[in-house]
Structure formats: C-alpha cells, structure tokens
C-alpha cells in the first residue's frame, strides 16, 4: 500500500515540476525584451513556488539541515527582486527588471536540481514528474495562449477588418502578410519573442496582439516594432479591403 508520505512527496514534486517546466518554457521563448515583462514575472514567481514547496519536502523528509540551504536560495531570489526593482526605474536600462526576474527564476531551477540530488532517495520521483510535466505544460500553455486568438480570427469580418502576420527576420527588414485564418500563422508549440506578431486593422485603428495578455491593444513604444509600420498597414488595408 502506498504511504501517505510518498503521496505527499509525489504531489509536492509534481507542483515543483510544473513550476520548473514553466520556467524552462519561458526561457526557451523569451529574450528579456520590455514587452515580455509579464512572462519574466511569471518565471520569477514560479521560482518562488519551487522554493516554497522545497520547504514542505524538507519537513516531510526530516532533513532539517537543508533549511539553511533553502533559505539561502530564497535570499538570493529576494536580492534579485531588489535589483530588479531598482532596474525598473526609468533611465536604468531597457529591460525594466526582466533580466533580474530571469536570474531569480534560474535560481529556482537550481533549487529544484539541488533538492532532487541531495534528497537522493527522491530523485527518481523528481525527474520522472519533470519529464511528464514539461510536455503537459507546453501543450497547456499553447492552448491557453492561442485559443483567444483563434476565436478572434473566427469572429472577424474580412470586409471591414484586416489581420496581418508580422515577422522580424534576423537579416533584412520587417515583413508582413495579410492572413485570413489562424492556421496561416504557423505558430508552433513554443510561443514567444520569436513568434510572428499579429496586427488587426479596423478602419483607421491599429491593434497589436499581446500573447501574454491574450488580447489586442494599441501598439506601444516597447513593442520593438516601428511606429510607421502601423500606418503602412492601415494604408494597405484601405487599398485592399475584403479578401484578395
């Protein structure tokens, strides 16, 4: 019969694995740009969750000597939070605390690795649940981020609204194409700063899709796209209304 302690540890490791998988996913997809601040904040908070659940593991294992190590990880993350707050003030850099949030999240991953290796009788659970959690988190994140955008495409009237796929290649200028369905985006499962941006033009108004917020909003200066691009999209939509 499976003991309650074993079940508790498995559940705690599963929660930590989900948080670690989310951090890994965000590291794959985000490069610290200002517009991705919400993703960096999510990764940082996932690191805090790993640290919090590690205290539960220590208590359930009776390895009280590890409290000092876990507190050390927590203090490192709090120091990063302070530097991130300082970095967020105008004039101190273009990343607005994102880099420090990423460092804090990375410390959370180290926290996970350290606990799985030091609590050596539990490393099988730690890496088994991590192996299962990462694809589940990837799929769940994809569905959560894309479902609202897919509905936007289903609801648009192509006679009055234009949708554009915008890409920023490493070499060459910005490219855009008018699209009519969600499938034309070709997003892939890992959605982040490498993903194509989506613009919606309705009349003289331009909107940019924010993946993290899962909504269209007015373009803002930190979006990394030139402001004259949206004027060009408005002109293009005016010249070519409806389906081409």
PDB file of C-alpha atoms in Angstrom, residues 11-13 15-17 46-60 112:
ATOM      1  CA  UNK A  11       2.242  15.747  -5.191  1.00  0.00           C
ATOM      2  CA  UNK A  12       4.796  18.308  -3.983  1.00  0.00           C
ATOM      3  CA  UNK A  13       7.353  17.228  -6.596  1.00  0.00           C
ATOM      4  CA  UNK A  15       3.809  21.006  -8.254  1.00  0.00           C
ATOM      5  CA  UNK A  16       7.513  21.887  -8.313  1.00  0.00           C
ATOM      6  CA  UNK A  17       7.938  20.159 -11.695  1.00  0.00           C
ATOM      7  CA  UNK A  46       7.448  30.032 -10.438  1.00  0.00           C
ATOM      8  CA  UNK A  47      10.920  30.127  -8.874  1.00  0.00           C
ATOM      9  CA  UNK A  48       9.410  31.309  -5.586  1.00  0.00           C
ATOM     10  CA  UNK A  49       6.905  28.426  -5.723  1.00  0.00           C
ATOM     11  CA  UNK A  50       9.719  25.906  -6.134  1.00  0.00           C
ATOM     12  CA  UNK A  51      11.441  27.344  -3.071  1.00  0.00           C
ATOM     13  CA  UNK A  52       8.212  27.292  -1.043  1.00  0.00           C
ATOM     14  CA  UNK A  53       7.405  23.665  -1.878  1.00  0.00           C
ATOM     15  CA  UNK A  54      11.014  22.696  -1.156  1.00  0.00           C
ATOM     16  CA  UNK A  55      10.374  23.624   2.489  1.00  0.00           C
ATOM     17  CA  UNK A  56       7.484  21.121   2.501  1.00  0.00           C
ATOM     18  CA  UNK A  57       9.797  18.418   1.110  1.00  0.00           C
ATOM     19  CA  UNK A  58      12.392  19.157   3.772  1.00  0.00           C
ATOM     20  CA  UNK A  59       9.783  18.869   6.527  1.00  0.00           C
ATOM     21  CA  UNK A  60       8.332  15.624   5.149  1.00  0.00           C
ATOM     22  CA  UNK A 112      14.857  22.131  -7.824  1.00  0.00           C
TER      23      UNK A 112
END
